[in-house]
PDB file of C-alpha atoms in Angstrom:
ATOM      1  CA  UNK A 797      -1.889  -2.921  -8.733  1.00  0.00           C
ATOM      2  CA  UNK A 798      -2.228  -3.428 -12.297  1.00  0.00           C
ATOM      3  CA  UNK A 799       1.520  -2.465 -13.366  1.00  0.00           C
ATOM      4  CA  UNK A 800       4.971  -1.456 -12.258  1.00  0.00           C
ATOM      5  CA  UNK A 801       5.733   2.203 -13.481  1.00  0.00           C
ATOM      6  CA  UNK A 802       8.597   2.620 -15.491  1.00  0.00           C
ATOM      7  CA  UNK A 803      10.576   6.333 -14.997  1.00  0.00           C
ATOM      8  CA  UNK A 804      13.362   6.448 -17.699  1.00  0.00           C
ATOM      9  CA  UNK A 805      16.059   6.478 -15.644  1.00  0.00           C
ATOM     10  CA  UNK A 806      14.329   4.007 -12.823  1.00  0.00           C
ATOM     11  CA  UNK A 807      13.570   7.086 -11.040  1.00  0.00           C
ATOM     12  CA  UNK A 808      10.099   7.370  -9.226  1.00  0.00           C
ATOM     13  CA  UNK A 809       7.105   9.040 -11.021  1.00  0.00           C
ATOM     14  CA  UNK A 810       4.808  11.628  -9.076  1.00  0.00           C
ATOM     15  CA  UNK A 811       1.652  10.078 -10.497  1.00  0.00           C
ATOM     16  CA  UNK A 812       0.011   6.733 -11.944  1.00  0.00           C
ATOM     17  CA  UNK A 813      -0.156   6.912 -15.492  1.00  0.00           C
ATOM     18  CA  UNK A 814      -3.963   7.136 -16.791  1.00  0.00           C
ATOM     19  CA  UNK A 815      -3.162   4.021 -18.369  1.00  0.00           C
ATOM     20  CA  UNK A 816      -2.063   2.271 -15.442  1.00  0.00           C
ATOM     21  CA  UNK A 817      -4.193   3.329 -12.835  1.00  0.00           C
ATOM     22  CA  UNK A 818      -6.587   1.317 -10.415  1.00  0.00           C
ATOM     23  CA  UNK A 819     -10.154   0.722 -12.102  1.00  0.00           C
ATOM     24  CA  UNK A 820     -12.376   0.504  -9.237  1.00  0.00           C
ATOM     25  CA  UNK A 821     -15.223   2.567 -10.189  1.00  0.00           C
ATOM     26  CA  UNK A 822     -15.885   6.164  -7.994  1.00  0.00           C
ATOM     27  CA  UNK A 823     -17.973   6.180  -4.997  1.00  0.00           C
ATOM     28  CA  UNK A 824     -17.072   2.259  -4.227  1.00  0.00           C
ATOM     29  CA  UNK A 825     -17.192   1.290  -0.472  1.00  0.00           C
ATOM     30  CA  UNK A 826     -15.195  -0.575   2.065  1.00  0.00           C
ATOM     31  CA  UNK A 827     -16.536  -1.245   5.617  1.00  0.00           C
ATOM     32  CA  UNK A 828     -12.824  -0.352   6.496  1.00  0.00           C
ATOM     33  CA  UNK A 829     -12.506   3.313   6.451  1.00  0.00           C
ATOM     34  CA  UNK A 830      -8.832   2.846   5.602  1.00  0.00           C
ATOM     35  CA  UNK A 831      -9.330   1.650   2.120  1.00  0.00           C
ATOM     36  CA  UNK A 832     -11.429   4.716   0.947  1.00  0.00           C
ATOM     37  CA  UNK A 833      -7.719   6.302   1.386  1.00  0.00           C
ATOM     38  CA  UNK A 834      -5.871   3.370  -0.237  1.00  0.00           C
ATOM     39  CA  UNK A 835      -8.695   3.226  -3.039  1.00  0.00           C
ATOM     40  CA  UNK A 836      -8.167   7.138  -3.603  1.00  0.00           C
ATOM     41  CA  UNK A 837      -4.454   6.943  -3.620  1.00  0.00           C
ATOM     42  CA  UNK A 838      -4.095   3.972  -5.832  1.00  0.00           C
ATOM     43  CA  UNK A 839      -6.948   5.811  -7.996  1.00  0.00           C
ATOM     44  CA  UNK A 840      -4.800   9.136  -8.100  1.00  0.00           C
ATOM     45  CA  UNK A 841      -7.707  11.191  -7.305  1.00  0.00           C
ATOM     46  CA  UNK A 842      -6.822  13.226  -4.073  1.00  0.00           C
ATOM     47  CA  UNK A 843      -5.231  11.179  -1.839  1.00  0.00           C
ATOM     48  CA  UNK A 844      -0.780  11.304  -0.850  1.00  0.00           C
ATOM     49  CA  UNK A 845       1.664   9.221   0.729  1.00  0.00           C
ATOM     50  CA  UNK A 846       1.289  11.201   3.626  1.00  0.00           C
ATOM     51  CA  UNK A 847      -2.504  11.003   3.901  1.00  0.00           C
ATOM     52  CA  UNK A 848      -1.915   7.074   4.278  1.00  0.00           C
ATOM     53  CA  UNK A 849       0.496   7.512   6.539  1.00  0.00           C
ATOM     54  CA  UNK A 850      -1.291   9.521   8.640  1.00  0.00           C
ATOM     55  CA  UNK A 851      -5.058   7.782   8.178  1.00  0.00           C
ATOM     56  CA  UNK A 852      -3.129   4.692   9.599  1.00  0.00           C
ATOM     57  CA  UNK A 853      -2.099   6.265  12.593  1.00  0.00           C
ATOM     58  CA  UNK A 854      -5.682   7.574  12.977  1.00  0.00           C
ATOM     59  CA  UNK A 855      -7.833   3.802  13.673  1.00  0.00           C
ATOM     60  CA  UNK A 856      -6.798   0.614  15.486  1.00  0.00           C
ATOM     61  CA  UNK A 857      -3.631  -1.717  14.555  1.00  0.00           C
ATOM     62  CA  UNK A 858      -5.883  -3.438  11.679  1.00  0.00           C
ATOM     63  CA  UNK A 859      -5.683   0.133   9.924  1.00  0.00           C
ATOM     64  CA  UNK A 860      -2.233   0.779  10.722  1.00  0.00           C
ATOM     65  CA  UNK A 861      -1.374  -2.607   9.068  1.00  0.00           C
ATOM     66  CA  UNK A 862      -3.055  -1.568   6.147  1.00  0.00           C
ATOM     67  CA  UNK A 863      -1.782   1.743   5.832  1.00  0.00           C
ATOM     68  CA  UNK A 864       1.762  -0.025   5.963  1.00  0.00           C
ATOM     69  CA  UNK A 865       1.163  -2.804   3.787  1.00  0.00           C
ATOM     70  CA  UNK A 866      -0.504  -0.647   0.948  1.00  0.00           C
ATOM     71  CA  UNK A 867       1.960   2.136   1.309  1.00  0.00           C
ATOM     72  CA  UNK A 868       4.719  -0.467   0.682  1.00  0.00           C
ATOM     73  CA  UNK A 869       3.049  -1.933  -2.551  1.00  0.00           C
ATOM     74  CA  UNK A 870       2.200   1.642  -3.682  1.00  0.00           C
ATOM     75  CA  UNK A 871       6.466   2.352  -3.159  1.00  0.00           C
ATOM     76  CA  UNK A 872       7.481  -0.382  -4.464  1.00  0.00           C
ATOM     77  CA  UNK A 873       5.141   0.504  -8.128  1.00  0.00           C
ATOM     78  CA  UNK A 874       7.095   3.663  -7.885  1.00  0.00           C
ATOM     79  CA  UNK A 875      10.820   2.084  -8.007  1.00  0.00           C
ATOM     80  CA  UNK A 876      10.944   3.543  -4.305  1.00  0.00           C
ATOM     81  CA  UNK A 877      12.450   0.255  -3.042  1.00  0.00           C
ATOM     82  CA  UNK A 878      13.776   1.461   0.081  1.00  0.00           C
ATOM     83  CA  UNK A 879      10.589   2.630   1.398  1.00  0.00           C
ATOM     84  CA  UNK A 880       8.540   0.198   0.034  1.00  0.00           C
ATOM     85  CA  UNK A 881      10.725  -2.515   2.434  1.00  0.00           C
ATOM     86  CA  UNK A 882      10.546  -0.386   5.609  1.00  0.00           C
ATOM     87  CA  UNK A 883       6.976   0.202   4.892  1.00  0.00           C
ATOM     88  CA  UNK A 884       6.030  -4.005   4.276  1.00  0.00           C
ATOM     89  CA  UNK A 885       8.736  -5.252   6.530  1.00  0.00           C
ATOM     90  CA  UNK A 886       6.980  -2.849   9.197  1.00  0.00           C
ATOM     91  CA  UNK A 887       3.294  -4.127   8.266  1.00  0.00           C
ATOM     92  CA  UNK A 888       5.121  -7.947   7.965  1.00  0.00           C
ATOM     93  CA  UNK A 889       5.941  -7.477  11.864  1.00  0.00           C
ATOM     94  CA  UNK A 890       3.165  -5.060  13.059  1.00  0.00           C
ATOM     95  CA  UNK A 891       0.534  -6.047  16.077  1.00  0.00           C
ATOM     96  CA  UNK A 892      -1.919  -7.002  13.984  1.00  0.00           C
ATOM     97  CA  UNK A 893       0.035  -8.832  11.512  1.00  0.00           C
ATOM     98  CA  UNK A 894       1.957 -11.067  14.351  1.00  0.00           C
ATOM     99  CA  UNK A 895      -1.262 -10.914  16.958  1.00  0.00           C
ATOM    100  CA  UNK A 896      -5.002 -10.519  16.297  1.00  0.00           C
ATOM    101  CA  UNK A 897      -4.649 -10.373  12.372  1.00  0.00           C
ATOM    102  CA  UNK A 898      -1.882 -13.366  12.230  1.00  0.00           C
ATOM    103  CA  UNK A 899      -4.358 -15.556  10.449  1.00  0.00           C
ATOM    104  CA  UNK A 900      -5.396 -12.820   8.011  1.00  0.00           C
ATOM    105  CA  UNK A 901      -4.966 -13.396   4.426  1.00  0.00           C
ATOM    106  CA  UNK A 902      -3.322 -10.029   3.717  1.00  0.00           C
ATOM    107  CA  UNK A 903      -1.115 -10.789   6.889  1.00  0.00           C
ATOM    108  CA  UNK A 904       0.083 -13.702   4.684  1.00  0.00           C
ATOM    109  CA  UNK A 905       0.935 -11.728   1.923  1.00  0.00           C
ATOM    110  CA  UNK A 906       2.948  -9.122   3.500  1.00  0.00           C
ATOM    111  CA  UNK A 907       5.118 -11.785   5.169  1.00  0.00           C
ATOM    112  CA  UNK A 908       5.699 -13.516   2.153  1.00  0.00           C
ATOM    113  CA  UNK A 909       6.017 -10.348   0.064  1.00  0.00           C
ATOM    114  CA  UNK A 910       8.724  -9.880   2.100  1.00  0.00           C
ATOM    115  CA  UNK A 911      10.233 -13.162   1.742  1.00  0.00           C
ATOM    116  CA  UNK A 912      10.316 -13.033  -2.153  1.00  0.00           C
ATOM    117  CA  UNK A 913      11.884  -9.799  -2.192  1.00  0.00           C
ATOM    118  CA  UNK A 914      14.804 -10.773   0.517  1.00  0.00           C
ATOM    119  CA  UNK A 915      13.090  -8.216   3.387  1.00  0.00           C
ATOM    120  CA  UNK A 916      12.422 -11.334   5.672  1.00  0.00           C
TER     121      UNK A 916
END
């Protein structure tokens, strides 16, 4: 994410400001499915919270870490700090983050995401 958005009174905002959101051009691919969600989210071009939540529940632990781990980065950009923990500190501990995906970079980054904030 490029920037933290700022509400005037801390609160969250409903959408990224043009300014502010994700450049990856249209049409781009992933060979994970998940990320064409993530990518549209963080993009602000059809995708919710929900339709994260939901696409992680929909593929194998590797997409339900992602789902998390995005989800809690995309919260956290939106001042919603609670929900941005319970959504990391979830990915942090998930079964692909402590099992098959332990040695995965992104794994790394959720755990010490965590740890910087004071989730750990």
């Amino acid at each position: 994410c490029l920037a933290r958005m700022d509400g005037k009174d801390g609160s969250p905002l409903p959408a990224f400001p043009p300014e502010k959101r994700m450049s990856l051009p249209q049409g781009k691919k992933d060979r994970r499915k998940i990320m064409g969600t993530v990518y549209s989210l963080y993009r602000g071009d059809g995708a919710t919270e929900f339709d994260l939540r939901k696409a992680g529940h929909d593929g194998n632990i590797s997409d339900e870490f992602y789902s998390l781990f995005y989800l809690g980065l995309y919260c956290e950009i939106r001042n919603e700090t609670s929900k941005a923990e319970t959504y990391m500190k979830t990915a942090a501990s998930s079964p692909y983050a402590t099992g098959v995906g332990s040695g995965d970079y992104m794994s790394a980054c959720a755990k010490v995401h965590c740890k910087l904030r004071g989730w750990a």
